[in-house]
Amino acid sequence: MTGPRIVVVGSANVDLTVISEWLPSRGETVMADQLVRAGGGKGANQAVAAARAGAEAAFVGRVGDDDFGRGILRDLAREGINTERTIVDEQTHTGVALIMVDKKGENIIGIARGANGRLRPTDVDAAHDVIETADMLLLQLEIPLDTVMAAIGTARAAGVRVLLNPAPAPSTGAPRELTGGADYLTPNSVEAVQLLRAEGGEEPEALAGRLVESGAGAVILTLGAAGACICDGEECYRVRAPQVAAVDSTGAGDCFSGVLAVALSEGMELPDAARFAACAAALCVQVPGAQPSMPRRTAIEQLFEQHEPH
Ligand code: RIB
């Protein structure tokens, strides 16, 4: 049996992660002993998460014509991900993320987006056949917004469902065409507030409900260790996540979105699919680095079977 076809249009980075006791404040230097260099970028992370969860995944993106870019293409191919529509851009460098993680697993991230910032609507046009034949299109917001909109347009015209992970969220709020183009929207609480330009302090149910009103088909608002709050236009409810000791939360949101796309494409109902994705994210936070921490299907299934839904 082959898995669902998931196409990701998005970013790819090399992540350089320093793991330290605490995160530095402005002007402070923190000494650390642990460095992790690994594949990252929300788009590539989601493609790896989907592939390890059983999808036939394809990645549409841009990398630089440098060692980092070549390494990314090699790593994605090793995961069985189709990179035929990933462009090697000779004009700029591969995206790089500088990350610091503290002993609670919390992080801060700075990104030089390089080639990711040059992914164009014409690149989406060139990948139209891959998008049109997919079971689901997976998007994030580390690439230009007009490219995201072009991908949404191509998918919707072909009747392909769209899962948008609106990260990082634009601080100026989200245009209705963006949220309205998503069958599934997976913000975290901070992103939900930014998308709505809300004041903060609202309950997750209120935020998710307002995002559904702004056009999204269903909103799965991720709550980290507390699971997720889901509003689908008819009702709002919560799903729980297994409680685990986190060492690095980097990529956990990507893991959730990638695995959710697989579960939904396989026909799982949304509450179970979200719980399945939450189990995957719980495994992800127990391993340092973004792509190295994406769990395999069997591990997700085992935790899903052990984990009580209520
Ligand atoms: O979501 C985590 C990712 O954000 C990291 O891998 C980093 O590259 C940034 O894109």
CSV table of C-alpha atoms and ligand atoms in Angstrom, one decimal:
chain,number,residue,atom,x,y,z
A,1,MET,CA,0.0,0.0,0.0
A,2,THR,CA,1.3,3.5,-0.8
A,3,GLY,CA,0.7,6.4,1.5
A,4,PRO,CA,-1.2,9.6,0.7
A,5,ARG,CA,0.4,12.1,-1.6
A,6,ILE,CA,1.4,15.2,0.3
A,7,VAL,CA,3.0,18.1,-1.4
A,8,VAL,CA,4.7,20.8,0.6
A,9,VAL,CA,5.4,24.2,-0.8
A,10,GLY,CA,7.7,26.0,1.6
A,11,SER,CA,11.1,26.7,3.2
A,12,ALA,CA,14.2,24.7,3.8
A,13,ASN,CA,17.0,25.8,6.2
A,14,VAL,CA,20.0,24.4,7.9
A,15,ASP,CA,19.5,24.8,11.6
A,16,LEU,CA,22.5,25.6,13.9
A,17,THR,CA,21.2,24.9,17.4
A,18,VAL,CA,23.1,25.8,20.6
A,19,ILE,CA,21.6,24.0,23.6
A,20,SER,CA,22.3,26.1,26.8
A,21,GLU,CA,21.1,26.3,30.4
A,22,TRP,CA,19.1,29.4,29.7
A,23,LEU,CA,18.3,31.7,26.8
A,24,PRO,CA,20.3,35.0,26.7
A,25,SER,CA,18.7,38.3,27.3
A,26,ARG,CA,19.6,41.3,25.2
A,27,GLY,CA,23.4,41.9,25.3
A,28,GLU,CA,24.1,38.8,27.2
A,29,THR,CA,26.5,36.0,26.1
A,30,VAL,CA,25.6,32.5,27.2
A,31,MET,CA,28.2,29.7,27.1
A,32,ALA,CA,27.1,26.2,26.0
A,33,ASP,CA,28.7,22.9,25.3
A,34,GLN,CA,26.1,21.3,22.9
A,35,LEU,CA,25.7,22.2,19.2
A,36,VAL,CA,23.3,20.4,16.8
A,37,ARG,CA,23.5,21.0,13.1
A,38,ALA,CA,20.5,19.5,11.3
A,39,GLY,CA,18.0,20.1,8.5
A,40,GLY,CA,15.3,22.6,9.3
A,41,GLY,CA,12.8,25.1,7.8
A,42,LYS,CA,9.2,24.7,8.4
A,43,GLY,CA,8.4,23.4,4.9
A,44,ALA,CA,11.2,20.8,4.8
A,45,ASN,CA,10.4,19.8,8.4
A,46,GLN,CA,6.8,19.2,7.5
A,47,ALA,CA,7.8,17.2,4.5
A,48,VAL,CA,10.0,14.9,6.6
A,49,ALA,CA,7.3,14.5,9.2
A,50,ALA,CA,4.8,13.5,6.6
A,51,ALA,CA,7.2,11.1,4.9
A,52,ARG,CA,8.1,9.4,8.1
A,53,ALA,CA,4.4,9.1,9.0
A,54,GLY,CA,3.9,7.2,5.8
A,55,ALA,CA,3.2,9.8,3.0
A,56,GLU,CA,4.5,9.9,-0.5
A,57,ALA,CA,5.9,13.4,0.0
A,58,ALA,CA,7.1,16.0,-2.5
A,59,PHE,CA,8.9,19.3,-1.6
A,60,VAL,CA,8.7,22.4,-3.7
A,61,GLY,CA,11.2,25.0,-2.5
A,62,ARG,CA,14.5,26.8,-3.2
A,63,VAL,CA,18.0,26.2,-1.8
A,64,GLY,CA,21.2,28.0,-2.6
A,65,ASP,CA,24.0,26.6,-4.8
A,66,ASP,CA,26.2,25.8,-1.8
A,67,ASP,CA,27.1,23.0,0.5
A,68,PHE,CA,24.1,23.6,2.8
A,69,GLY,CA,21.7,23.4,-0.2
A,70,ARG,CA,23.3,20.2,-1.5
A,71,GLY,CA,23.1,18.7,1.9
A,72,ILE,CA,19.4,19.5,2.2
A,73,LEU,CA,18.6,18.0,-1.2
A,74,ARG,CA,20.6,14.8,-0.2
A,75,ASP,CA,18.9,14.5,3.2
A,76,LEU,CA,15.4,15.0,1.7
A,77,ALA,CA,16.1,12.4,-1.0
A,78,ARG,CA,17.3,10.0,1.7
A,79,GLU,CA,13.8,10.4,3.3
A,80,GLY,CA,12.3,9.4,0.0
A,81,ILE,CA,10.9,12.9,-0.6
A,82,ASN,CA,10.5,14.0,-4.2
A,83,THR,CA,12.7,17.1,-4.8
A,84,GLU,CA,12.4,17.3,-8.5
A,85,ARG,CA,10.6,20.7,-8.2
A,86,THR,CA,13.1,22.1,-5.7
A,87,ILE,CA,15.2,24.8,-7.4
A,88,VAL,CA,18.9,25.4,-6.8
A,89,ASP,CA,19.2,29.2,-6.8
A,90,GLU,CA,22.6,30.5,-7.9
A,91,GLN,CA,21.8,34.1,-6.8
A,92,THR,CA,21.7,33.6,-3.0
A,93,HIS,CA,22.5,31.3,-0.1
A,94,THR,CA,20.5,28.5,1.4
A,95,GLY,CA,18.3,29.5,4.3
A,96,VAL,CA,20.0,29.3,7.7
A,97,ALA,CA,18.3,29.4,11.2
A,98,LEU,CA,20.3,30.2,14.3
A,99,ILE,CA,18.5,28.6,17.2
A,100,MET,CA,19.0,28.5,21.0
A,101,VAL,CA,17.3,26.0,23.2
A,102,ASP,CA,17.2,26.1,27.0
A,103,LYS,CA,17.0,23.3,29.5
A,104,LYS,CA,13.1,23.5,29.5
A,105,GLY,CA,13.2,22.9,25.7
A,106,GLU,CA,12.1,26.4,24.9
A,107,ASN,CA,13.7,28.2,22.0
A,108,ILE,CA,14.5,31.4,20.2
A,109,ILE,CA,15.1,31.5,16.5
A,110,GLY,CA,16.6,33.9,14.0
A,111,ILE,CA,16.5,33.2,10.3
A,112,ALA,CA,18.5,34.4,7.3
A,113,ARG,CA,15.9,33.2,4.7
A,114,GLY,CA,18.1,33.4,1.6
A,115,ALA,CA,16.7,31.3,-1.2
A,116,ASN,CA,13.4,30.8,0.6
A,117,GLY,CA,12.6,34.4,0.0
A,118,ARG,CA,13.0,33.9,-3.7
A,119,LEU,CA,10.4,31.1,-4.1
A,120,ARG,CA,8.1,32.6,-6.7
A,121,PRO,CA,4.6,32.0,-8.0
A,122,THR,CA,6.2,30.9,-11.3
A,123,ASP,CA,7.9,28.1,-9.3
A,124,VAL,CA,4.5,27.0,-8.1
A,125,ASP,CA,3.2,27.1,-11.8
A,126,ALA,CA,6.2,24.8,-12.7
A,127,ALA,CA,5.1,22.3,-10.0
A,128,HIS,CA,1.4,22.5,-10.9
A,129,ASP,CA,1.2,18.8,-11.9
A,130,VAL,CA,2.6,17.7,-8.5
A,131,ILE,CA,0.1,19.9,-6.6
A,132,GLU,CA,-2.9,19.0,-8.7
A,133,THR,CA,-2.3,15.2,-8.2
A,134,ALA,CA,-1.7,15.5,-4.4
A,135,ASP,CA,-4.2,14.5,-1.7
A,136,MET,CA,-3.2,17.5,0.3
A,137,LEU,CA,-1.1,20.7,0.0
A,138,LEU,CA,0.8,21.8,3.0
A,139,LEU,CA,1.9,25.4,3.4
A,140,GLN,CA,3.6,27.7,5.9
A,141,LEU,CA,4.6,31.4,5.8
A,142,GLU,CA,8.4,31.4,5.6
A,143,ILE,CA,8.1,32.0,1.8
A,144,PRO,CA,6.6,35.1,0.0
A,145,LEU,CA,2.9,35.5,0.5
A,146,ASP,CA,2.2,35.8,-3.2
A,147,THR,CA,3.8,32.3,-3.7
A,148,VAL,CA,1.6,30.9,-0.9
A,149,MET,CA,-1.5,32.4,-2.5
A,150,ALA,CA,-0.5,31.0,-5.9
A,151,ALA,CA,-0.2,27.5,-4.4
A,152,ILE,CA,-3.6,27.9,-2.7
A,153,GLY,CA,-5.1,28.9,-6.1
A,154,THR,CA,-3.6,25.9,-7.9
A,155,ALA,CA,-4.7,23.5,-5.3
A,156,ARG,CA,-8.2,24.8,-4.9
A,157,ALA,CA,-8.7,24.9,-8.7
A,158,ALA,CA,-7.9,21.2,-8.8
A,159,GLY,CA,-10.0,20.3,-5.7
A,160,VAL,CA,-6.9,19.5,-3.6
A,161,ARG,CA,-7.4,20.2,0.1
A,162,VAL,CA,-5.1,22.8,1.7
A,163,LEU,CA,-3.5,22.7,5.2
A,164,LEU,CA,-2.0,26.0,6.1
A,165,ASN,CA,0.4,26.3,9.1
A,166,PRO,CA,0.4,30.1,9.5
A,167,ALA,CA,3.9,30.3,10.9
A,168,PRO,CA,5.5,32.7,11.4
A,169,ALA,CA,2.2,34.8,11.4
A,170,PRO,CA,2.3,38.2,9.8
A,171,SER,CA,2.3,40.8,12.5
A,172,THR,CA,0.0,42.9,10.3
A,173,GLY,CA,-2.8,40.2,10.4
A,174,ALA,CA,-3.9,37.8,7.8
A,175,PRO,CA,-5.8,38.7,4.6
A,176,ARG,CA,-9.1,36.9,4.3
A,177,GLU,CA,-8.0,35.2,1.1
A,178,LEU,CA,-5.3,33.5,3.1
A,179,THR,CA,-7.3,32.1,5.9
A,180,GLY,CA,-10.2,31.5,3.5
A,181,GLY,CA,-8.0,29.4,1.3
A,182,ALA,CA,-7.3,26.9,4.0
A,183,ASP,CA,-9.4,23.8,4.6
A,184,TYR,CA,-7.3,23.3,7.8
A,185,LEU,CA,-5.5,26.1,9.7
A,186,THR,CA,-3.0,25.1,12.4
A,187,PRO,CA,-1.8,28.2,14.3
A,188,ASN,CA,-0.4,28.2,17.8
A,189,SER,CA,-1.8,30.6,20.3
A,190,VAL,CA,0.7,33.4,19.5
A,191,GLU,CA,0.0,33.0,15.8
A,192,ALA,CA,-3.7,33.0,16.3
A,193,VAL,CA,-3.5,36.3,18.1
A,194,GLN,CA,-1.3,37.8,15.4
A,195,LEU,CA,-3.4,36.6,12.5
A,196,LEU,CA,-6.5,38.3,14.1
A,197,ARG,CA,-4.6,41.3,15.4
A,198,ALA,CA,-6.3,40.5,18.7
A,199,GLU,CA,-5.4,42.0,22.0
A,200,GLY,CA,-4.4,38.7,23.6
A,201,GLY,CA,-6.0,37.2,26.7
A,202,GLU,CA,-8.8,35.5,24.7
A,203,GLU,CA,-9.6,31.8,25.3
A,204,PRO,CA,-8.3,29.4,22.5
A,205,GLU,CA,-12.0,28.6,21.7
A,206,ALA,CA,-12.7,32.3,21.0
A,207,LEU,CA,-9.6,32.7,18.9
A,208,ALA,CA,-10.2,29.5,16.9
A,209,GLY,CA,-13.9,30.4,16.4
A,210,ARG,CA,-12.9,33.8,15.0
A,211,LEU,CA,-10.5,32.3,12.6
A,212,VAL,CA,-13.3,30.0,11.3
A,213,GLU,CA,-15.4,33.1,10.8
A,214,SER,CA,-12.5,34.6,8.8
A,215,GLY,CA,-12.9,31.8,6.3
A,216,ALA,CA,-10.8,28.8,7.4
A,217,GLY,CA,-12.6,25.4,7.1
A,218,ALA,CA,-11.4,24.1,10.4
A,219,VAL,CA,-9.0,25.5,12.9
A,220,ILE,CA,-6.7,23.3,15.0
A,221,LEU,CA,-5.1,25.6,17.5
A,222,THR,CA,-2.1,23.9,19.0
A,223,LEU,CA,-1.5,24.3,22.7
A,224,GLY,CA,1.8,22.4,23.2
A,225,ALA,CA,1.6,20.0,26.1
A,226,ALA,CA,-2.1,20.9,26.6
A,227,GLY,CA,-2.9,19.4,23.2
A,228,ALA,CA,-5.1,21.3,20.7
A,229,CYS,CA,-8.4,23.2,20.6
A,230,ILE,CA,-10.4,22.5,17.4
A,231,CYS,CA,-13.3,24.5,15.9
A,232,ASP,CA,-14.8,23.2,12.7
A,233,GLY,CA,-17.7,25.7,12.2
A,234,GLU,CA,-20.2,23.5,14.1
A,235,GLU,CA,-18.5,22.9,17.4
A,236,CYS,CA,-15.3,23.6,19.4
A,237,TYR,CA,-13.6,20.9,21.5
A,238,ARG,CA,-10.2,19.9,22.8
A,239,VAL,CA,-7.9,17.0,22.3
A,240,ARG,CA,-5.2,16.1,24.8
A,241,ALA,CA,-1.5,15.3,24.3
A,242,PRO,CA,0.6,12.7,26.1
A,243,GLN,CA,2.6,14.3,28.9
A,244,VAL,CA,6.4,13.9,28.2
A,245,ALA,CA,9.6,15.6,29.3
A,246,ALA,CA,10.6,18.0,26.5
A,247,VAL,CA,14.2,18.6,25.6
A,248,ASP,CA,13.6,20.7,22.4
A,249,SER,CA,10.3,22.0,21.1
A,250,THR,CA,11.9,23.1,17.8
A,251,GLY,CA,9.9,21.6,14.9
A,252,ALA,CA,7.0,20.3,17.2
A,253,GLY,CA,4.5,22.5,15.3
A,254,ASP,CA,5.8,21.2,12.0
A,255,CYS,CA,5.6,17.7,13.2
A,256,PHE,CA,2.0,18.2,14.2
A,257,SER,CA,1.0,19.7,10.8
A,258,GLY,CA,2.9,17.2,8.7
A,259,VAL,CA,1.4,14.2,10.6
A,260,LEU,CA,-2.1,15.8,10.7
A,261,ALA,CA,-2.0,16.1,6.9
A,262,VAL,CA,-1.2,12.4,6.6
A,263,ALA,CA,-3.8,11.3,9.0
A,264,LEU,CA,-6.6,13.4,7.4
A,265,SER,CA,-5.6,12.3,3.9
A,266,GLU,CA,-5.9,8.7,5.1
A,267,GLY,CA,-9.5,9.4,6.1
A,268,MET,CA,-9.0,9.7,9.8
A,269,GLU,CA,-11.7,11.9,11.5
A,270,LEU,CA,-10.4,15.3,12.6
A,271,PRO,CA,-10.5,14.5,16.4
A,272,ASP,CA,-8.5,11.3,16.0
A,273,ALA,CA,-6.2,12.9,13.4
A,274,ALA,CA,-5.4,15.7,15.8
A,275,ARG,CA,-4.8,13.3,18.6
A,276,PHE,CA,-2.5,11.2,16.3
A,277,ALA,CA,-0.6,14.4,15.4
A,278,ALA,CA,-0.3,15.4,19.1
A,279,CYS,CA,1.2,12.0,19.8
A,280,ALA,CA,3.8,12.6,17.1
A,281,ALA,CA,4.6,16.1,18.5
A,282,ALA,CA,5.0,14.5,21.9
A,283,LEU,CA,7.7,12.2,20.5
A,284,CYS,CA,9.3,15.0,18.6
A,285,VAL,CA,10.0,17.2,21.6
A,286,GLN,CA,12.0,14.4,23.3
A,287,VAL,CA,14.8,14.6,20.7
A,288,PRO,CA,17.0,17.6,19.9
A,289,GLY,CA,16.9,19.2,16.5
A,290,ALA,CA,14.0,19.6,14.0
A,291,GLN,CA,14.3,17.0,11.3
A,292,PRO,CA,16.2,14.4,13.5
A,293,SER,CA,13.3,14.5,15.9
A,294,MET,CA,10.5,13.7,13.4
A,295,PRO,CA,9.1,10.3,14.6
A,296,ARG,CA,8.5,7.2,12.5
A,297,ARG,CA,5.0,5.8,11.9
A,298,THR,CA,5.3,2.8,14.2
A,299,ALA,CA,6.4,4.9,17.1
A,300,ILE,CA,3.4,7.3,16.6
A,301,GLU,CA,1.0,4.4,16.3
A,302,GLN,CA,2.3,2.8,19.6
A,303,LEU,CA,1.9,6.0,21.5
A,304,PHE,CA,-1.5,6.7,20.0
A,305,GLU,CA,-2.7,3.3,21.1
A,306,GLN,CA,-1.5,3.8,24.7
A,307,HIS,CA,-2.7,7.3,25.0
A,308,GLU,CA,-6.2,7.9,26.5
A,309,PRO,CA,-8.3,10.2,24.4
A,310,HIS,CA,-10.1,11.8,27.4
B,1,RIB,O1,9.6,25.4,13.1
B,1,RIB,C1,11.0,25.2,13.4
B,1,RIB,C2,11.8,25.7,12.2
B,1,RIB,O2,11.6,27.1,12.1
B,1,RIB,C3,13.3,25.5,12.3
B,1,RIB,O3,13.6,24.2,11.8
B,1,RIB,C4,13.9,26.7,11.7
B,1,RIB,O4,14.6,26.4,10.5
B,1,RIB,C5,12.7,27.6,11.4
B,1,RIB,O5,12.3,27.6,10.1
